[in-house]
Structures are given as C-alpha cells and as structure tokens.
Amino acid sequence: MPNILLTRIDNRLLHGQVATQWTNVLGANLILVANDEVSTNKMRQGLMDMAAPNGVATRYFSIQKTIDVIGKAADRQLIFIVCETPQDVLRLVEGGVPIKKVNIGNMHMAEGKRQVAKVIAVDDSDVAAFKKLTELGVELEIRRVPSEGTEDIEKLFS
C-alpha cells in the first residue's frame, strides 16, 4: 500500500505555497502531480520543479498512469498527490488509488462556477464529484495553508 500522506486539489497544481508549507508539514519526500495535460508538458513540469523544495522528488503522471503505478511505490516514498479538479481525484479513487483524505485548497472562479468559500468556486460537476468522494469514504477539508483553520465542507454542496 502506498504511503499517501495527503491529496490536494489546487488548480495551480504545484507552486510555492504547496511545495513549501504543505510538503514540510506533511514530511513528504515525493510530490506526485496527477494531471493529464502536465504529464506531457515538459515546460510546465520544469516550472513546477523550480517550486519544489530541495530533497523532495517530483513526478508528473497522467491520471491513468497514477492509477497503474501507485501500487508499486516504495514504502520509503511519503507521497503528496496534487490534482487540479475533484473529478481527477474521483477518477483516482474509483481507479483504486487508496486516498483517504483530500485537502481542497484552490479552485478559481470561472464561467459557470459559483463562489462557495474564500478560494473555492464550484459548478454542478464539482459538487457531484465531492458528493461521490464522501460516499466512497474520503474525508474532505477546505484549507489553503496548514497554519489556517479548516472551513465548513458543507459549503461544497451548495
């Protein structure tokens, strides 16, 4: 069983805040960005690598590759998974990735979305994915950074 410390939804994926604060608090030594587009975009990977703390490895896998290889992770790998959307996390969980807790950190406002928390905007598809994740026993939390308190997750379902 892979040592998945936390899975985070952040539409910015890997950036300074995620790389430093969350990785340090979790004690992760591997940041796995599970994203179909980034898995083939070397330029974006290079930019994200610059944000990764020294001594922390990065991997950029498609959603399907993550499902296929996560079970082969070594015990010494302390994994922090970062996804762009709740739909991507749901695909991972439904694909057998043993995700127990999801931190919702940033989902930008866009056309068709409604603001439900300070940095969270959702549409009906997002709400459906969050509902399915909770039905599958995944714990959800809204928290931008580790030093802040969590927000009420019921906001996600409005």
Coordinates of N, CA, C and O in Angstrom, one line a residue, residues 63-64 67 86-99 128-129 131-133 135-136 138:
I63 N -3.5 10.8 -15.1 CA -4.4 10.1 -14.1 C -4.3 8.6 -14.2 O -4.2 7.9 -13.2
Q64 N -4.4 8.1 -15.4 CA -4.3 6.6 -15.6 C -3.0 6.1 -15.2 O -2.9 5.0 -14.6
I67 N -2.9 5.7 -11.5 CA -3.7 4.5 -11.1 C -2.9 3.2 -11.3 O -2.8 2.3 -10.5
P86 N -11.7 18.1 -8.6 CA -12.3 17.0 -7.8 C -12.6 15.8 -8.7 O -12.5 14.6 -8.3
Q87 N -12.9 16.0 -10.0 CA -13.1 14.9 -11.0 C -11.9 14.1 -11.1 O -12.0 12.8 -11.2
D88 N -10.7 14.7 -11.2 CA -9.5 13.9 -11.2 C -9.2 13.1 -10.0 O -8.9 11.9 -10.1
V89 N -9.5 13.6 -8.8 CA -9.4 12.9 -7.6 C -10.4 11.7 -7.6 O -10.0 10.6 -7.3
L90 N -11.6 11.9 -8.0 CA -12.6 10.9 -8.1 C -12.1 9.8 -9.1 O -12.3 8.6 -8.7
R91 N -11.6 10.1 -10.2 CA -11.0 9.1 -11.1 C -10.0 8.3 -10.4 O -9.9 7.0 -10.6
L92 N -9.1 8.9 -9.7 CA -8.1 8.2 -8.9 C -8.7 7.2 -7.9 O -8.3 6.0 -7.9
V93 N -9.6 7.7 -7.1 CA -10.2 6.8 -6.1 C -11.0 5.7 -6.8 O -10.8 4.5 -6.4
E94 N -11.8 6.0 -7.8 CA -12.5 4.9 -8.5 C -11.6 4.0 -9.2 O -11.9 2.8 -9.4
G95 N -10.4 4.4 -9.5 CA -9.4 3.5 -10.1 C -8.6 2.7 -9.2 O -7.7 2.0 -9.5
G96 N -8.9 2.9 -7.9 CA -8.2 2.1 -6.9 C -7.1 2.7 -6.1 O -6.5 2.1 -5.2
V97 N -6.9 4.0 -6.3 CA -5.8 4.7 -5.5 C -6.4 4.9 -4.1 O -7.5 5.5 -3.9
P98 N -5.7 4.4 -3.1 CA -6.2 4.5 -1.7 C -6.1 5.9 -1.1 O -5.3 6.1 -0.2
I99 N -6.9 6.8 -1.5 CA -6.9 8.1 -1.0 C -7.9 8.2 0.1 O -9.1 7.9 -0.1
A128 N -21.0 17.2 -7.6 CA -21.3 15.8 -7.8 C -20.1 15.0 -7.5 O -20.2 13.9 -6.8
A129 N -18.9 15.4 -7.9 CA -17.6 14.7 -7.6 C -17.4 14.7 -6.1 O -17.0 13.6 -5.5
K131 N -19.6 14.9 -3.7 CA -20.6 14.0 -3.1 C -20.2 12.6 -3.2 O -20.2 11.8 -2.3
K132 N -19.7 12.2 -4.4 CA -19.3 10.8 -4.7 C -18.1 10.5 -3.8 O -18.0 9.4 -3.3
L133 N -17.1 11.4 -3.7 CA -16.0 11.1 -2.9 C -16.4 10.9 -1.4 O -15.8 9.9 -0.8
E135 N -19.2 9.7 -0.4 CA -19.9 8.4 -0.4 C -18.9 7.3 -0.4 O -19.2 6.2 0.2
L136 N -17.8 7.5 -1.0 CA -16.7 6.5 -1.0 C -15.8 6.5 0.2 O -14.9 5.8 0.3
V138 N -14.1 9.2 1.5 CA -13.0 10.1 1.5 C -13.3 11.3 2.4 O -14.4 11.9 2.2

